[in-house]
PDB file of C-alpha atoms in Angstrom:
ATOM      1  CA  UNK A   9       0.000   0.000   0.000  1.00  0.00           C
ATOM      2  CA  UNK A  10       1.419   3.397  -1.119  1.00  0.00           C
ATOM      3  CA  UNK A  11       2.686   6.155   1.235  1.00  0.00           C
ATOM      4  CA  UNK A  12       1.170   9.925   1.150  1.00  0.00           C
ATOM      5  CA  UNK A  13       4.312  11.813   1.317  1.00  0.00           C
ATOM      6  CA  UNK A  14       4.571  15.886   1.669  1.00  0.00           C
ATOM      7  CA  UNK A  15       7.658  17.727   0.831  1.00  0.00           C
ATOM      8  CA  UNK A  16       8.820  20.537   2.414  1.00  0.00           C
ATOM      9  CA  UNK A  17      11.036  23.092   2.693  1.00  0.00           C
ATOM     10  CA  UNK A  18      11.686  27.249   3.004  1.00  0.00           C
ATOM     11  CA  UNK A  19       8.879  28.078   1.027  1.00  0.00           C
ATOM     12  CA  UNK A  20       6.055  26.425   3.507  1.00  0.00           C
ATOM     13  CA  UNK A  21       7.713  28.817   5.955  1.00  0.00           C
ATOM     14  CA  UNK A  22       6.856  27.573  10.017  1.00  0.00           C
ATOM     15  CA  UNK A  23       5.400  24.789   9.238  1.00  0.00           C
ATOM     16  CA  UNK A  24       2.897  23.335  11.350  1.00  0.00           C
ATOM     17  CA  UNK A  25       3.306  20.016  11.840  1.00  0.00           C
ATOM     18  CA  UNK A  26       0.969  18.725  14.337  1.00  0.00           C
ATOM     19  CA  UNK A  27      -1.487  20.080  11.751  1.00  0.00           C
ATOM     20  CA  UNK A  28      -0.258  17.370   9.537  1.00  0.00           C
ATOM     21  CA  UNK A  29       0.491  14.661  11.777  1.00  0.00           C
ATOM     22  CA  UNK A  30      -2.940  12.035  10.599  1.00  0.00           C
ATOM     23  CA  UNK A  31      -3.268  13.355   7.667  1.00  0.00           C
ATOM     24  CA  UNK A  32       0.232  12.090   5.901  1.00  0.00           C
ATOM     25  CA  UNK A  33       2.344   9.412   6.267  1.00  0.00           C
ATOM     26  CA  UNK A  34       5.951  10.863   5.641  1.00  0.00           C
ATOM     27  CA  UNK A  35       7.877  13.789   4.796  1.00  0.00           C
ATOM     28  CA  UNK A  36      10.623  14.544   2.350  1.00  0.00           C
ATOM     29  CA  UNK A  37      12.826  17.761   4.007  1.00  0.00           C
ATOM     30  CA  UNK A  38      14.556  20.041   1.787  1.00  0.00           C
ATOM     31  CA  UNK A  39      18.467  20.068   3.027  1.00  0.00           C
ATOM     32  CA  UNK A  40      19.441  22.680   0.649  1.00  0.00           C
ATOM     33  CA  UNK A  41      20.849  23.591  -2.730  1.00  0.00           C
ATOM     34  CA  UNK A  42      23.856  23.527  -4.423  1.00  0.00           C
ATOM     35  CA  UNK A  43      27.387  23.203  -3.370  1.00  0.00           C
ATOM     36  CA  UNK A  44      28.462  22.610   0.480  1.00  0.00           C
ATOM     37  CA  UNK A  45      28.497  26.434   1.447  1.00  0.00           C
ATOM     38  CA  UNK A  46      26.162  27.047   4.579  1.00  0.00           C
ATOM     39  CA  UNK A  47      24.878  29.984   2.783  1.00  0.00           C
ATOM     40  CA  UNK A  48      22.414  27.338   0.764  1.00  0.00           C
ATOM     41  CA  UNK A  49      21.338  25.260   3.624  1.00  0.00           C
ATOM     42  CA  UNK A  50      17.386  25.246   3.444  1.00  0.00           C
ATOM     43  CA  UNK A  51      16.867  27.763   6.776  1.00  0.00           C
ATOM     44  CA  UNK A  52      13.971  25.536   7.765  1.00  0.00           C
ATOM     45  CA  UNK A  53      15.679  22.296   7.782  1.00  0.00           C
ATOM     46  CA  UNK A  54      16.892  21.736  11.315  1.00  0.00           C
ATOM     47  CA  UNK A  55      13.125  22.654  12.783  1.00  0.00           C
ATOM     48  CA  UNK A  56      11.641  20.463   9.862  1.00  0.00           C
ATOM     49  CA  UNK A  57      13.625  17.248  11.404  1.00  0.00           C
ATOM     50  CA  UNK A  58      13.251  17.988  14.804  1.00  0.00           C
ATOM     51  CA  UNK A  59       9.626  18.158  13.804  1.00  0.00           C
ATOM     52  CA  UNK A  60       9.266  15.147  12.057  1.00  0.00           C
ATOM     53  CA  UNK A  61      11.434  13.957  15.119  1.00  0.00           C
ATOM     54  CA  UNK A  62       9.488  14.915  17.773  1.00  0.00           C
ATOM     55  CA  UNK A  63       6.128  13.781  16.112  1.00  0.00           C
ATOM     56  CA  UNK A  64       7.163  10.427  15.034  1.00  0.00           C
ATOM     57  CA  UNK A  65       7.026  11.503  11.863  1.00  0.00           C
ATOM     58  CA  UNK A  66       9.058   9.039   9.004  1.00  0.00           C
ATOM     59  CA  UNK A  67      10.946  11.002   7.460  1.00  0.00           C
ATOM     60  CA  UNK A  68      14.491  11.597   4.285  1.00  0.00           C
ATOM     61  CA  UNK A  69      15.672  14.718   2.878  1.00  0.00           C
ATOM     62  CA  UNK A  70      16.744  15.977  -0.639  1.00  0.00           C
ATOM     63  CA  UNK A  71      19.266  18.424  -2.137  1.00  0.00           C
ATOM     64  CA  UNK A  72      18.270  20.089  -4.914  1.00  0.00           C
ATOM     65  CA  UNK A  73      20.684  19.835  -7.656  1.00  0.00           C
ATOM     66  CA  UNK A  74      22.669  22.493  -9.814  1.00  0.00           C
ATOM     67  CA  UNK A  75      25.791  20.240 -10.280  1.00  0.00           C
ATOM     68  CA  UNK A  76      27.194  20.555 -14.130  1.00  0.00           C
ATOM     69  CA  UNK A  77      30.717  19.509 -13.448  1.00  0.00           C
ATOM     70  CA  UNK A  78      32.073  16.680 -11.312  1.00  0.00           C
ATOM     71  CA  UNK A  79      33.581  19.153  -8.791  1.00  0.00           C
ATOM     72  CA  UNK A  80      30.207  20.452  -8.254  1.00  0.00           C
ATOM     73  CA  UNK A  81      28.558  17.093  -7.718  1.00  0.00           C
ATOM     74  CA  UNK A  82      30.652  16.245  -5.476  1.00  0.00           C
ATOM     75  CA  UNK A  83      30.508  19.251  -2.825  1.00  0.00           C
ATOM     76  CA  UNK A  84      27.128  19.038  -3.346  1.00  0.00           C
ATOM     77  CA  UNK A  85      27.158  15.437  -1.841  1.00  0.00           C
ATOM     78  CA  UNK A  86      29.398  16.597   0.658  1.00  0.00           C
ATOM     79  CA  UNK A  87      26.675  19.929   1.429  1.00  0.00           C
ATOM     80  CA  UNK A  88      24.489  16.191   2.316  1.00  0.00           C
ATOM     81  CA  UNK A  89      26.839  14.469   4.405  1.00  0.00           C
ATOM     82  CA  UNK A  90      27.148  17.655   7.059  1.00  0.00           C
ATOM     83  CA  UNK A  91      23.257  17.829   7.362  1.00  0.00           C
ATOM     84  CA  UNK A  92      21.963  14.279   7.294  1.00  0.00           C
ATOM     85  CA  UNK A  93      20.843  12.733  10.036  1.00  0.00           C
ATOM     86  CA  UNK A  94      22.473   9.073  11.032  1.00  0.00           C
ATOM     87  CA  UNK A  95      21.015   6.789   8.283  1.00  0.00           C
ATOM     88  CA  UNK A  96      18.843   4.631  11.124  1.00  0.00           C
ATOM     89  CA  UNK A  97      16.886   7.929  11.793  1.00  0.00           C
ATOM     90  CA  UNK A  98      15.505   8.113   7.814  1.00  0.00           C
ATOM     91  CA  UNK A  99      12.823   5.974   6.283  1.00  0.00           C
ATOM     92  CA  UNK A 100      12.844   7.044   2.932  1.00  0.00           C
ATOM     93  CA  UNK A 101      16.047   7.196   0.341  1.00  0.00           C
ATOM     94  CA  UNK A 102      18.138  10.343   0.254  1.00  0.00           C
ATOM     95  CA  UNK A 103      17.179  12.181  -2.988  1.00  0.00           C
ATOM     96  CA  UNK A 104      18.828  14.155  -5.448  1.00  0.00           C
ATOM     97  CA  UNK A 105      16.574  16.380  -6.828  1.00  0.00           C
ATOM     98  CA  UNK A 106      17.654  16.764 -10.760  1.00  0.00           C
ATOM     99  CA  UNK A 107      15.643  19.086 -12.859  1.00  0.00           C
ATOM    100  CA  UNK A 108      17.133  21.639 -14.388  1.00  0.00           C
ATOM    101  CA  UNK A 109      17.173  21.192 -18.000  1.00  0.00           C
ATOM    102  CA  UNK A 110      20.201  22.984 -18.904  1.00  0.00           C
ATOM    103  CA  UNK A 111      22.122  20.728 -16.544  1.00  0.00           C
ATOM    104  CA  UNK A 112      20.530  17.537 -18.061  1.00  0.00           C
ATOM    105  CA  UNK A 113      24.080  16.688 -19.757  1.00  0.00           C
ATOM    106  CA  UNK A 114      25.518  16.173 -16.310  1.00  0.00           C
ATOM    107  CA  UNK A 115      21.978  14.198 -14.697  1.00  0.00           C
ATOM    108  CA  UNK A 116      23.456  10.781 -14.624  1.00  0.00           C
ATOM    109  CA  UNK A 117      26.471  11.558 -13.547  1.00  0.00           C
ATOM    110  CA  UNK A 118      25.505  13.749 -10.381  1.00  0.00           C
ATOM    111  CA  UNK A 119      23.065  10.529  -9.452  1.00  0.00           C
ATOM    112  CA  UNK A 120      25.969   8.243  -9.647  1.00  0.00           C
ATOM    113  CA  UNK A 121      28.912  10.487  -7.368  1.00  0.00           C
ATOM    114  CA  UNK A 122      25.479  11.289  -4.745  1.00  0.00           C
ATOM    115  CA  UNK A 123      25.625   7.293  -4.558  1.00  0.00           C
ATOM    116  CA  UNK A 124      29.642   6.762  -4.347  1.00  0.00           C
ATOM    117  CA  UNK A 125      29.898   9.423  -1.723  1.00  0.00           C
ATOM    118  CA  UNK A 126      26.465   8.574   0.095  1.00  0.00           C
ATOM    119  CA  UNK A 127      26.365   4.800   0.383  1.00  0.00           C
ATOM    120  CA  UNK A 128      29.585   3.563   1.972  1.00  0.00           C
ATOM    121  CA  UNK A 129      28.081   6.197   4.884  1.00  0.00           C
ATOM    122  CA  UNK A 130      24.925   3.912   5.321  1.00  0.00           C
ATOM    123  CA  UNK A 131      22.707   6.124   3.191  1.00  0.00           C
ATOM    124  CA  UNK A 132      19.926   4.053   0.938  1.00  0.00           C
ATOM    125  CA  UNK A 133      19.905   6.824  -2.195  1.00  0.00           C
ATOM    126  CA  UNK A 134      17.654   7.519  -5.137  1.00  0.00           C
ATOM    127  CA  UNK A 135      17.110  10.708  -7.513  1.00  0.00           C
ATOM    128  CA  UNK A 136      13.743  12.877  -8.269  1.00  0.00           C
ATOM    129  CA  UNK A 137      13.141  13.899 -12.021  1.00  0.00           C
ATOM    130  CA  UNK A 138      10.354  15.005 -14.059  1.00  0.00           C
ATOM    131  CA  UNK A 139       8.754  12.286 -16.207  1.00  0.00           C
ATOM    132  CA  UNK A 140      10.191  13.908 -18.815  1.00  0.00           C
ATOM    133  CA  UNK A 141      13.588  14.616 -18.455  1.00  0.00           C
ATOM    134  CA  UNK A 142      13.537  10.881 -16.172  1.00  0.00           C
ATOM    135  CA  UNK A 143      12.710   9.576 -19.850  1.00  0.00           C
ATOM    136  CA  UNK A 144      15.249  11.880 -21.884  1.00  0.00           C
ATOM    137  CA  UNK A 145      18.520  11.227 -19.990  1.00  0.00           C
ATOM    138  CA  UNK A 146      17.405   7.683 -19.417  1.00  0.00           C
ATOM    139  CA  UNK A 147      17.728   7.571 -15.774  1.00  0.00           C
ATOM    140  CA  UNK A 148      15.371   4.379 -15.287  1.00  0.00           C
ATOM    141  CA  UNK A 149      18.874   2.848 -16.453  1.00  0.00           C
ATOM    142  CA  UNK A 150      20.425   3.650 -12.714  1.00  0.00           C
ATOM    143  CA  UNK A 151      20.482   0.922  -9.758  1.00  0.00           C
ATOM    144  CA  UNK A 152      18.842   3.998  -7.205  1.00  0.00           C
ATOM    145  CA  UNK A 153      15.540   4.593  -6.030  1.00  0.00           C
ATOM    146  CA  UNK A 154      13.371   7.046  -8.569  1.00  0.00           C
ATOM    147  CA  UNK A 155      11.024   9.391  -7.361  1.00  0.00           C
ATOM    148  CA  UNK A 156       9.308  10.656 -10.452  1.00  0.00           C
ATOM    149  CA  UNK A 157       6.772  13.868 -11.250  1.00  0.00           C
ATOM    150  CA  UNK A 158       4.307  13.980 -13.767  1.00  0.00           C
ATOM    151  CA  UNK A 159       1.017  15.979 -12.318  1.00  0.00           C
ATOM    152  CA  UNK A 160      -1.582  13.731 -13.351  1.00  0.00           C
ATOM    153  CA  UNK A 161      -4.076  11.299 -13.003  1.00  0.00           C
ATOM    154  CA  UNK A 162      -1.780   8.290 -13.818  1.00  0.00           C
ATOM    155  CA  UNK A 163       2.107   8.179 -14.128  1.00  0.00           C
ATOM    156  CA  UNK A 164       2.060   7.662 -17.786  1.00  0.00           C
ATOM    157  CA  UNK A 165       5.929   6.306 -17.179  1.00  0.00           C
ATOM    158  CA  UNK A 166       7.025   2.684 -17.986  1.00  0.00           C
ATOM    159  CA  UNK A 167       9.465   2.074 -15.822  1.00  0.00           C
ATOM    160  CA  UNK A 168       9.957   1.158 -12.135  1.00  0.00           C
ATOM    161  CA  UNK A 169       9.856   3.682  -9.726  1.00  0.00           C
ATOM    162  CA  UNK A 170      10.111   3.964  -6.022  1.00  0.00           C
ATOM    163  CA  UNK A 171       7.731   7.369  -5.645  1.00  0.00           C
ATOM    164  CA  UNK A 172       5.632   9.230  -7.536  1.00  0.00           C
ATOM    165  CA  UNK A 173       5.094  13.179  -6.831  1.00  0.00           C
ATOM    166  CA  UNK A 174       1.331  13.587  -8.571  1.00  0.00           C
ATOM    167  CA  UNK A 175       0.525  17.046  -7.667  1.00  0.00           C
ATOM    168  CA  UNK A 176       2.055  20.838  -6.431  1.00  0.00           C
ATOM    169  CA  UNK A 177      -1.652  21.635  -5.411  1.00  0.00           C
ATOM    170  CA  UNK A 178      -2.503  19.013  -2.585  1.00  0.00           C
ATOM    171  CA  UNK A 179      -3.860  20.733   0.977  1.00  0.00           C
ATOM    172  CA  UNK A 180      -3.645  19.045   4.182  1.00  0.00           C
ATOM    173  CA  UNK A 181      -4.095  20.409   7.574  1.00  0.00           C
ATOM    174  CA  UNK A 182      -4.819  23.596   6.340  1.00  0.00           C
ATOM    175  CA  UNK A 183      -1.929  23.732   3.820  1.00  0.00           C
ATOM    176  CA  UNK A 184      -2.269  24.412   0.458  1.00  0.00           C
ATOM    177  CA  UNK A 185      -0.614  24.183  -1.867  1.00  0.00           C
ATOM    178  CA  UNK A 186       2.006  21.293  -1.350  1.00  0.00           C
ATOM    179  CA  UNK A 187       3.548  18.929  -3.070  1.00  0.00           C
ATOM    180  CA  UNK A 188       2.634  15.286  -2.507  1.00  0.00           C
ATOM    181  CA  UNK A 189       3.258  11.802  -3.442  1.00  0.00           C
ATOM    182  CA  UNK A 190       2.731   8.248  -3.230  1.00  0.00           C
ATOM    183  CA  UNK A 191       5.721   6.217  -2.192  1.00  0.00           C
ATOM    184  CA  UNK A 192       5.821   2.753  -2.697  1.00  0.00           C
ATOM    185  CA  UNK A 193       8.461   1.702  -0.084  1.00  0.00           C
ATOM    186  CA  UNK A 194       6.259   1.237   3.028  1.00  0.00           C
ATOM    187  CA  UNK A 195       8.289   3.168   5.562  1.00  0.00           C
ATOM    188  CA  UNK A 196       6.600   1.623   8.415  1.00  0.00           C
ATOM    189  CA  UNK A 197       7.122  -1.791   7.754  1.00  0.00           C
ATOM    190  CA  UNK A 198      10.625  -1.380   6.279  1.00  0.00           C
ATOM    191  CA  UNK A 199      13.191  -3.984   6.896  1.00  0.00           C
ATOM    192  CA  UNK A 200      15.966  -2.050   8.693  1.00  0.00           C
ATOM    193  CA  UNK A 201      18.815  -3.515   6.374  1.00  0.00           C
ATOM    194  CA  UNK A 202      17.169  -3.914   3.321  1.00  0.00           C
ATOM    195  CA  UNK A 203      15.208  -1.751   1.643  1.00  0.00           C
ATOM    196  CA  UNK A 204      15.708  -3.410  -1.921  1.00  0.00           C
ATOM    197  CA  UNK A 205      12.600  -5.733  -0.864  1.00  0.00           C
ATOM    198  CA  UNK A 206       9.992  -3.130  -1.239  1.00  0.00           C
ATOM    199  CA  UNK A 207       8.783  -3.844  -5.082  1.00  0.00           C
ATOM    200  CA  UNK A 208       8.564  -0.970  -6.868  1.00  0.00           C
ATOM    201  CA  UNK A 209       5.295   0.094  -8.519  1.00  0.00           C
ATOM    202  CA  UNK A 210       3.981   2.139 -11.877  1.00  0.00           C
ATOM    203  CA  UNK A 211       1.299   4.089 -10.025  1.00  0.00           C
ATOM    204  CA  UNK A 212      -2.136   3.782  -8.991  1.00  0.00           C
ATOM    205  CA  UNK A 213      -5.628   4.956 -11.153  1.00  0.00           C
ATOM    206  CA  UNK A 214      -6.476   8.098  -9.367  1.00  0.00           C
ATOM    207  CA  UNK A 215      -5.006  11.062  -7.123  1.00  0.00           C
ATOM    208  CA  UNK A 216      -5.993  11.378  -3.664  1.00  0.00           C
ATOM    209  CA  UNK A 217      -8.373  14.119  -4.492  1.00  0.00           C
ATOM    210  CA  UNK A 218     -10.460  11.656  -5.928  1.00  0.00           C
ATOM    211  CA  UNK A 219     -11.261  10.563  -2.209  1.00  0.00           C
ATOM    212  CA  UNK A 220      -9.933  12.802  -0.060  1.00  0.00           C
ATOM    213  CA  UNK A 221     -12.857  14.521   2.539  1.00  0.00           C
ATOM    214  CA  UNK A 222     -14.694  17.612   1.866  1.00  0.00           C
ATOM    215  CA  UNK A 223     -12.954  19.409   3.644  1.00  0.00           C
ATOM    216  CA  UNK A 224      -9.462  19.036   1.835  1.00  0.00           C
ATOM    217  CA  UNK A 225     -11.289  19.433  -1.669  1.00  0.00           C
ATOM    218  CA  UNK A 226     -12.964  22.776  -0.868  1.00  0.00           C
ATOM    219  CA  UNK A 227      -8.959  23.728   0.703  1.00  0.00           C
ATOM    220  CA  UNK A 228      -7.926  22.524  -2.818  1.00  0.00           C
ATOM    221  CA  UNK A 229     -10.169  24.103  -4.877  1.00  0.00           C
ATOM    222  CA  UNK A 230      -9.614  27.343  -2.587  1.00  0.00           C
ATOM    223  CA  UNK A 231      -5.783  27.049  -3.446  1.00  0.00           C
ATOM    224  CA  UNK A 232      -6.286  26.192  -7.366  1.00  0.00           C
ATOM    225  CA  UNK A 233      -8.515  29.221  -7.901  1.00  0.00           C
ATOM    226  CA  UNK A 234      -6.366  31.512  -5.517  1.00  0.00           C
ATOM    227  CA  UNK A 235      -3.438  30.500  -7.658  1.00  0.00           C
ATOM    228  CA  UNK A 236      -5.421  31.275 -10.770  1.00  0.00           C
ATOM    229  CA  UNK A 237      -6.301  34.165  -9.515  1.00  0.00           C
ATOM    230  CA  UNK A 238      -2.936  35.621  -9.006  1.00  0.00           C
ATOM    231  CA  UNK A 239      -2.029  34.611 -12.473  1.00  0.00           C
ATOM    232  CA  UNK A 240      -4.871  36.450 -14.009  1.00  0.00           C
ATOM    233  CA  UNK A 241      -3.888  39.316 -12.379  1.00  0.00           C
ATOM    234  CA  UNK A 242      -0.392  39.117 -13.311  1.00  0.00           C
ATOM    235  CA  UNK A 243      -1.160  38.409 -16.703  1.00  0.00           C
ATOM    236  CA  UNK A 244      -3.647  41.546 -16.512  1.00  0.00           C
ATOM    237  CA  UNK A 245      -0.941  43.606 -15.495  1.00  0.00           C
ATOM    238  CA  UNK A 246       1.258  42.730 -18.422  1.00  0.00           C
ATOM    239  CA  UNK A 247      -1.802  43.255 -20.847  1.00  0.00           C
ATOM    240  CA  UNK A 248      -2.284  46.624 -19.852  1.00  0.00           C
ATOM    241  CA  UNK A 249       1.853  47.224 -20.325  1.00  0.00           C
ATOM    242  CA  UNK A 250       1.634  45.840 -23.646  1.00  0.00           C
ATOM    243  CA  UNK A 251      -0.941  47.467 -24.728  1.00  0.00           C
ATOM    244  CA  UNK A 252      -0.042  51.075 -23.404  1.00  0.00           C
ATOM    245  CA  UNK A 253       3.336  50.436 -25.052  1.00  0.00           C
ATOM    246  CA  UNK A 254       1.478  49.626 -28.322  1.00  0.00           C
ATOM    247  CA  UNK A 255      -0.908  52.410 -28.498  1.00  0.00           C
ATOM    248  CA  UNK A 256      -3.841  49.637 -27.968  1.00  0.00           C
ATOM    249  CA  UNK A 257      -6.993  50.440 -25.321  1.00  0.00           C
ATOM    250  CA  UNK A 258      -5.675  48.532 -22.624  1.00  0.00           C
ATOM    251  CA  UNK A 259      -9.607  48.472 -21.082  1.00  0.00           C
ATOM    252  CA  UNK A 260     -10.458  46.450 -24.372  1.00  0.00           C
ATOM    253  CA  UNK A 261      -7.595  44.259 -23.942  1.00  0.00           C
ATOM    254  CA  UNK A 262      -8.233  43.654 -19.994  1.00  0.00           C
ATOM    255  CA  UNK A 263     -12.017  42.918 -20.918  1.00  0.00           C
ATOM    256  CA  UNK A 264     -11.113  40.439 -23.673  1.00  0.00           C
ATOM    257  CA  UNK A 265      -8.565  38.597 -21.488  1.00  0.00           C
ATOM    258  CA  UNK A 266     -11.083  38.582 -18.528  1.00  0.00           C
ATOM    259  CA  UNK A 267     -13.667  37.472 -20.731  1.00  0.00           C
ATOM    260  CA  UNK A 268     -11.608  34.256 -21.917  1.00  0.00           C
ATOM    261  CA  UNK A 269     -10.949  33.074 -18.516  1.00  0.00           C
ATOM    262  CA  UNK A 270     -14.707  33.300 -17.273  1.00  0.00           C
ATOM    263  CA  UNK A 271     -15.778  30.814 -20.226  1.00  0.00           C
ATOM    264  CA  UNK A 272     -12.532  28.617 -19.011  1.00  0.00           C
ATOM    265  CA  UNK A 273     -13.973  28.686 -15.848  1.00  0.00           C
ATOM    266  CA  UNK A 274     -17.413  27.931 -16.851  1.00  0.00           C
ATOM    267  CA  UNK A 275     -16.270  24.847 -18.246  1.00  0.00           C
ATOM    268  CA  UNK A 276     -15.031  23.626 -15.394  1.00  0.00           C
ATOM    269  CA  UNK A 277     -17.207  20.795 -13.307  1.00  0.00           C
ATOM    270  CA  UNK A 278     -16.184  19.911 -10.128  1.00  0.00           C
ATOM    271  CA  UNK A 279     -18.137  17.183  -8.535  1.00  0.00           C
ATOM    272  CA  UNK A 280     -18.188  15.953  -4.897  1.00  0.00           C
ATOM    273  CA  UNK A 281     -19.352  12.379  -3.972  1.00  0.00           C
TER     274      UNK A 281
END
């Protein structure tokens, strides 16, 4: 039976995890970024463990990946080794969080120096991608646990994987939006020196939206539309620069653009059971 899994990190700000605490059933923590300067350590990390700690919360972390040289890969593995936890305190792989495109070339190669440095240190590791990119650099050909993303109903991805993130919009506790995902490797029942006996899996049919309480799909919807909210209005603003800049009646332009996301929204059908 699959995992719900939030990650988390900076950008949740204080988190509040007793909020959380029934609602999930593990956490991903955001170490950092980059290289092993103390300048890009994730400034909610420590509280996020002791958190997680404190709660009985399983928990792994992730450092998010800029590596495009060797060098780079390996400090970053090193900016790992002086936050992680002892390896007995983590129920989930240690992630490498590859995803931006322009660093693609280097992908594989970051995923294999996070294993040489991370493993002899007792550290079960794996690497996050977009389906995409996952499929592109060919990264279902590594030995290490994959947590894929693709924000769908299904993980249209035909490999093995270990996790799958399936949406930035989820709400639980009162939090919206966050990233969740289902992880195969059953954290709770884990054999404490293997973890290669957890089978991996392609996904099941449906998000947890599709049975998640009232409650969490109003807090969804409430995040979506705030979301799309914001983006109108950005995208109203830069209408109106535009169309100043072109000589255009920016009111006409506004109205149009308004008009075109009321008869999006009217199309939209949203149906509780």
């Amino acid at each position: 039976m699959a995992n719900l899994v939030i990650d988390v990190s900076k950008h949740q700000g204080i988190f509040d995890w007793d909020a959380v605490v029934g609602e999930i059933d593990g956490a991903i923590i955001r170490m950092g970024y980059g290289g092993n300067d103390a300048r890009q350590d994730d400034e909610q990390y420590e509280r996020n463990v002791q958190e997680c700690l404190r709660l009985g919360i399983p928990f792994s972390c992730y450092l998010y990946s800029y590596a495009d040289s060797d060098e780079k890969s390996y400090s970053e593995a090193q900016h790992a080794l002086r936050l992680l936890p002892p390896a007995d305190e983590l129920a989930y792989p240690v992630y490498l969080d590859v995803e931006e495109q322009n660093k693609a070339f280097h992908f594989r190669r970051a995923i294999e120096i996070w294993a040489e440095v991370l493993e002899p240190q007792g550290y079960t590791v794996g690497y996050y991608s977009g389906r995409y990119l996952a499929n592109q650099e060919r990264l279902f050909e590594l030995p290490y646990s994959a947590w894929i993303a693709e924000y769908n109903s299904k993980l249209h991805y035909d490999y093995d994987v270990d996790a799958w993130q399936f949406t930035s919009q989820a709400c639980y506790g009162g939090y919206a939006p966050l990233d969740a995902s289902y992880f195969y490797i059953d954290a709770k029942k884990k054999d404490e020196d293997d973890m290669s006996i957890y089978e991996p899996y392609n996904g099941p049919a449906e998000t947890p939206q599709s049975g998640a309480s009232l409650a969490d799909r109003i807090c969804y919807i409430d995040a979506y539309t705030s979301t799309l909210c914001a983006q109108v209005a950005a995208l109203s603003a830069a209408v109106e620069t535009l169309a100043k800049s072109q000589g255009v009646d920016a009111n006409a332009v506004t109205a149009a653009v308004t008009d075109a996301v009321r008869a999006k929204l009217a199309d939209l059908k949203i149906t509780v059971n």
